[in-house]
Amino acid sequence: MPDKQVEQAYQAQVAKINSGASILASAVISPQMDGGQIITDSASRDESIRHAVAGGTVFDATGESAGMITATAANAIRQYRAVYNEMPSAELMASMNATIENMLDSSSSNEHVRQSVLDSAGMSSSEGIILRNRQIALVVPTQLMMITNDMVTHIPANYDKAEIFRINRIANSTFGDLTAGDVIDSDFAGQYSSMDQRILIGNGDGTVVDFGLDMASAKGKAMPFVKGKVRVLVDRTPCGEDDTRGGIHGRFTDVDDEIVTITGTVNYATGIVAVRFSKAPKTGIEIHVIADISIEKDPSLIPIIDHEMLSYTLFPHESALASSNSIQSQFTGRREFNIDVHGMQLGTARNLLAADKDRKRLNDMYFYAKGEKSFSVKVPTGLAYRQHYEAVQVVLLAISTELMSRTKRSGLEGIVAGTEASRILKSVGQPHMVYAPNYRQLPQPHYVGTIFGYKLKEDPQMSNPWDALCYAKGREHGDAGYVAGDAISAVVYQHSVGRSLKHEHTLYELAYRDLHPHNGRDWFMWLKFTQ
């Protein structure tokens, strides 16, 4: 795809994300807020949400269920904010909105696909619509419960395929320390936008007295200088300057305590400087010229930043889970124990499918993680265990530096630790370890809090409990090592009861879950706790 088309596709993707996030936020976030803070009075907050529902939201097509679904989503948003002290990202909000619209919006460009999915699942009937609405009510709470949300880049998902982008900042002109085409990333630490350019014109060897600068030769193009802003530096000390009339004069005392004079000329129009010393600079002495480039004389010299857009196509993956129960067990459960066996099995299958989504992402990240650093848990003699464990921060900082070097976008964002690794990090204690509100250890992957300012999560099922996955996550769309998005949230297909008197149903889901095609592995690495 030509660069222009890629750029347009990227801009369209960003616009779609912002639009989708805004649509869902207007339904479940804005009604809860007053002056940038969540309304603390529950009655006032509920009334505001009811007013928003009456005014129309993304859940309108669910009919009478709209109020219930909106309130459920609003509660999930509020709980998320209480735990993470932040609102869900625009990417995540847009992804959830796209999932909901895929099941509700009759104007979808994939309407024929959407309708066939719903029809085959029996969701065009009155009973099916009720079931569909219940599933839509679970989209926001289920997504926000997943601990991998800040580890992936979310995309508004289509049924057939989706695009993900990578943006590189490119120097579009030769200026300063950059040549046209150079990538401007976290490694760049030179001069580009500054008009006061510093150029090394030579090193002393004890014999040479003449030094010169020709910008056409040094930078590939003549560059006019501003009069009165040309200086000569000897051993990085200003010792000479121009007189605005084309002459250069100066003096300094060298290491032999002798006065050395500087004379020379400057051609302001072309950027040519000639410098002569009355005594040759000593070996190793650096000679620099600092000059302000005149963009008034030549505006074409103003540095330009461009963007290189890379596009990658991803395809969704299916998930399916079936469960069944006999008609006899259904009647017995209801009659003797007042248990809805069918509903219980459906709920179990749905919860397992949601948990499996988080687990799949984590297992992929574990598989793709690249490189490792280690920290010995053995406490040296004379140190308290907490003093020693606090030193793990040094290793985390080293990991952060390496992640930044790899990704050019982000350092360490968070950690997913096995049970033993989590125990070590928790034992560091306050103020370095800050637990999430009402934290309780759970038997599944869960959010713990922050350690040294990094997000800490615990995975009790990690194969090696002494390991910890470290991950980076940038601020721009696509800045993550993993891509995720739901095209079809879990849809229930109910099957007819056959001669076997079995009540069966299948949950089906279509979702994106892939390593980012552009250096996805660079965003993950291991911290190994050794004994």
Tab-separated table of C-alpha atoms in Angstrom, residues 264-445:
chain	number	residue	atom	x	y	z
A	264	GLY	CA	40.043	34.639	10.487
A	265	THR	CA	37.241	35.319	8.070
A	266	VAL	CA	33.624	34.246	7.654
A	267	ASN	CA	31.468	34.208	4.532
A	268	TYR	CA	27.967	34.725	5.944
A	269	ALA	CA	26.196	33.875	2.693
A	270	THR	CA	27.684	30.413	2.199
A	271	GLY	CA	28.793	29.350	5.671
A	272	ILE	CA	32.542	29.241	5.086
A	273	VAL	CA	34.887	29.966	7.999
A	274	ALA	CA	38.704	30.223	7.989
A	275	VAL	CA	40.559	30.396	11.336
A	276	ARG	CA	44.301	30.970	11.985
A	277	PHE	CA	46.104	30.629	15.328
A	278	SER	CA	49.299	32.519	16.147
A	279	LYS	CA	50.532	29.327	17.780
A	280	ALA	CA	49.481	25.772	16.879
A	281	PRO	CA	47.015	24.253	19.383
A	282	LYS	CA	48.423	21.385	21.426
A	283	THR	CA	47.780	17.769	20.454
A	284	GLY	CA	44.223	16.673	21.286
A	285	ILE	CA	42.795	20.194	21.669
A	286	GLU	CA	39.388	20.362	19.947
A	287	ILE	CA	38.490	23.315	17.725
A	288	HIS	CA	34.769	23.999	17.255
A	289	VAL	CA	32.726	26.642	15.481
A	290	ILE	CA	29.269	27.628	16.710
A	291	ALA	CA	27.077	29.532	14.262
A	292	ASP	CA	23.408	30.423	14.035
A	293	ILE	CA	21.891	29.331	10.716
A	294	SER	CA	19.864	32.072	9.021
A	295	ILE	CA	16.519	30.560	8.031
A	296	GLU	CA	15.459	34.081	7.053
A	297	LYS	CA	18.029	33.958	4.242
A	298	ASP	CA	17.155	30.353	3.307
A	299	PRO	CA	13.778	29.085	4.696
A	300	SER	CA	14.303	25.747	2.951
A	301	LEU	CA	16.773	24.904	5.729
A	302	ILE	CA	14.020	24.643	8.359
A	303	PRO	CA	14.182	20.991	9.511
A	304	ILE	CA	11.179	18.840	8.590
A	305	ILE	CA	9.806	15.857	10.486
A	306	ASP	CA	7.873	13.278	8.504
A	307	HIS	CA	6.242	10.011	9.496
A	308	GLU	CA	6.777	6.595	8.027
A	309	MET	CA	3.608	4.519	8.279
A	310	LEU	CA	3.868	0.728	8.246
A	311	SER	CA	0.681	-1.313	7.927
A	312	TYR	CA	0.126	-4.943	8.930
A	313	THR	CA	-2.957	-7.089	8.346
A	314	LEU	CA	-4.247	-9.363	11.093
A	315	PHE	CA	-6.956	-12.025	11.016
A	316	PRO	CA	-9.273	-13.091	13.860
A	317	HIS	CA	-9.203	-16.425	15.657
A	318	GLU	CA	-12.119	-18.539	16.831
A	319	SER	CA	-12.883	-19.836	20.306
A	320	ALA	CA	-15.576	-22.408	21.026
A	321	LEU	CA	-16.721	-24.234	24.157
A	322	ALA	CA	-19.597	-26.713	24.479
A	323	SER	CA	-21.435	-27.933	27.554
A	324	SER	CA	-24.431	-30.166	28.144
A	325	ASN	CA	-26.657	-31.570	30.835
A	326	SER	CA	-29.375	-34.174	30.838
A	327	ILE	CA	-32.999	-33.162	31.085
A	328	GLN	CA	-33.270	-35.405	34.166
A	329	SER	CA	-30.449	-33.580	35.984
A	330	GLN	CA	-32.048	-30.271	35.097
A	331	PHE	CA	-35.379	-31.294	36.611
A	332	THR	CA	-33.753	-32.942	39.639
A	333	GLY	CA	-31.575	-29.918	40.351
A	334	ARG	CA	-34.544	-27.593	40.179
A	335	ARG	CA	-36.883	-29.854	42.217
A	336	GLU	CA	-34.553	-31.073	44.976
A	337	PHE	CA	-31.910	-28.361	45.265
A	338	ASN	CA	-33.504	-25.325	43.612
A	339	ILE	CA	-30.509	-25.153	41.273
A	340	ASP	CA	-30.738	-24.073	37.651
A	341	VAL	CA	-28.295	-26.629	36.246
A	342	HIS	CA	-28.616	-25.310	32.707
A	343	GLY	CA	-27.970	-21.714	33.774
A	344	MET	CA	-25.106	-22.794	36.011
A	345	GLN	CA	-23.398	-24.661	33.170
A	346	LEU	CA	-23.879	-21.763	30.800
A	347	GLY	CA	-22.399	-19.367	33.360
A	348	THR	CA	-19.457	-21.676	34.002
A	349	ALA	CA	-18.742	-22.003	30.281
A	350	ARG	CA	-18.955	-18.228	29.821
A	351	ASN	CA	-16.615	-17.538	32.755
A	352	LEU	CA	-14.154	-20.146	31.527
A	353	LEU	CA	-14.157	-18.619	28.059
A	354	ALA	CA	-13.450	-15.166	29.529
A	355	ALA	CA	-10.672	-16.500	31.775
A	356	ASP	CA	-9.213	-18.452	28.872
A	357	LYS	CA	-8.958	-15.203	26.876
A	358	ASP	CA	-6.713	-13.637	29.515
A	359	ARG	CA	-4.800	-16.894	29.904
A	360	LYS	CA	-4.226	-17.186	26.154
A	361	ARG	CA	-2.775	-13.684	25.978
A	362	LEU	CA	-0.498	-14.318	28.960
A	363	ASN	CA	0.739	-17.659	27.651
A	364	ASP	CA	1.540	-16.062	24.303
A	365	MET	CA	3.506	-13.297	26.033
A	366	TYR	CA	5.409	-15.844	28.134
A	367	PHE	CA	6.233	-17.758	24.973
A	368	TYR	CA	7.452	-14.727	23.030
A	369	ALA	CA	9.337	-12.925	25.834
A	370	LYS	CA	12.962	-12.289	24.848
A	371	GLY	CA	15.978	-12.032	27.138
A	372	GLU	CA	16.269	-12.078	30.920
A	373	LYS	CA	17.953	-10.584	33.956
A	374	SER	CA	18.297	-12.233	37.356
A	375	PHE	CA	18.194	-11.323	41.020
A	376	SER	CA	19.422	-13.581	43.822
A	377	VAL	CA	17.013	-13.896	46.743
A	378	LYS	CA	19.816	-15.037	49.027
A	379	VAL	CA	20.323	-12.299	51.621
A	380	PRO	CA	23.995	-11.329	52.108
A	381	THR	CA	25.409	-11.483	55.613
A	382	GLY	CA	24.821	-8.303	57.545
A	383	LEU	CA	21.790	-7.164	55.556
A	384	ALA	CA	18.137	-7.344	56.555
A	385	TYR	CA	16.031	-9.182	53.992
A	386	ARG	CA	14.057	-6.043	53.187
A	387	GLN	CA	17.221	-4.058	52.539
A	388	HIS	CA	18.377	-6.722	50.133
A	389	TYR	CA	15.040	-7.068	48.357
A	390	GLU	CA	14.839	-3.313	47.827
A	391	ALA	CA	17.889	-3.738	45.591
A	392	VAL	CA	15.671	-5.487	43.022
A	393	GLN	CA	14.754	-1.952	41.939
A	394	VAL	CA	18.206	-1.635	40.378
A	395	VAL	CA	17.513	-4.705	38.224
A	396	LEU	CA	14.071	-3.388	37.267
A	397	LEU	CA	15.639	-0.106	36.188
A	398	ALA	CA	18.114	-2.041	34.033
A	399	ILE	CA	15.209	-3.966	32.468
A	400	SER	CA	13.380	-0.695	31.845
A	401	THR	CA	16.425	0.729	30.099
A	402	GLU	CA	16.742	-2.347	27.888
A	403	LEU	CA	13.047	-2.297	26.977
A	404	MET	CA	13.336	1.373	26.032
A	405	SER	CA	16.390	0.635	23.909
A	406	ARG	CA	14.551	-2.172	22.117
A	407	THR	CA	11.158	-0.600	21.550
A	408	LYS	CA	12.232	3.042	21.133
A	409	ARG	CA	8.848	3.832	22.701
A	410	SER	CA	8.602	2.772	26.330
A	411	GLY	CA	10.475	1.467	29.315
A	412	LEU	CA	9.075	-0.894	31.933
A	413	GLU	CA	5.328	-0.495	32.467
A	414	GLY	CA	4.499	-3.474	34.655
A	415	ILE	CA	5.266	-6.978	35.914
A	416	VAL	CA	3.373	-10.279	35.929
A	417	ALA	CA	4.942	-12.399	38.677
A	418	GLY	CA	4.678	-16.027	39.669
A	419	THR	CA	3.653	-16.725	43.272
A	420	GLU	CA	7.198	-16.852	44.709
A	421	ALA	CA	8.392	-13.860	42.684
A	422	SER	CA	5.279	-11.982	43.813
A	423	ARG	CA	6.006	-12.886	47.446
A	424	ILE	CA	9.501	-11.424	47.151
A	425	LEU	CA	8.224	-8.188	45.638
A	426	LYS	CA	5.393	-7.866	48.164
A	427	SER	CA	7.832	-8.291	51.037
A	428	VAL	CA	9.639	-5.088	50.028
A	429	GLY	CA	6.811	-3.354	51.873
A	430	GLN	CA	5.778	0.277	52.018
A	431	PRO	CA	6.381	2.815	50.622
A	432	HIS	CA	7.650	0.870	47.598
A	433	MET	CA	4.807	-1.686	47.604
A	434	VAL	CA	1.322	-0.156	47.350
A	435	TYR	CA	-1.586	-2.612	47.317
A	436	ALA	CA	-4.752	-2.136	45.269
A	437	PRO	CA	-7.816	-1.202	47.375
A	438	ASN	CA	-9.212	-4.205	49.285
A	439	TYR	CA	-6.569	-6.486	47.788
A	440	ARG	CA	-6.956	-10.217	48.366
A	441	GLN	CA	-4.784	-12.930	46.868
A	442	LEU	CA	-6.723	-14.964	44.297
A	443	PRO	CA	-6.161	-18.354	42.631
A	444	GLN	CA	-6.249	-16.805	39.132
A	445	PRO	CA	-4.233	-14.026	37.472
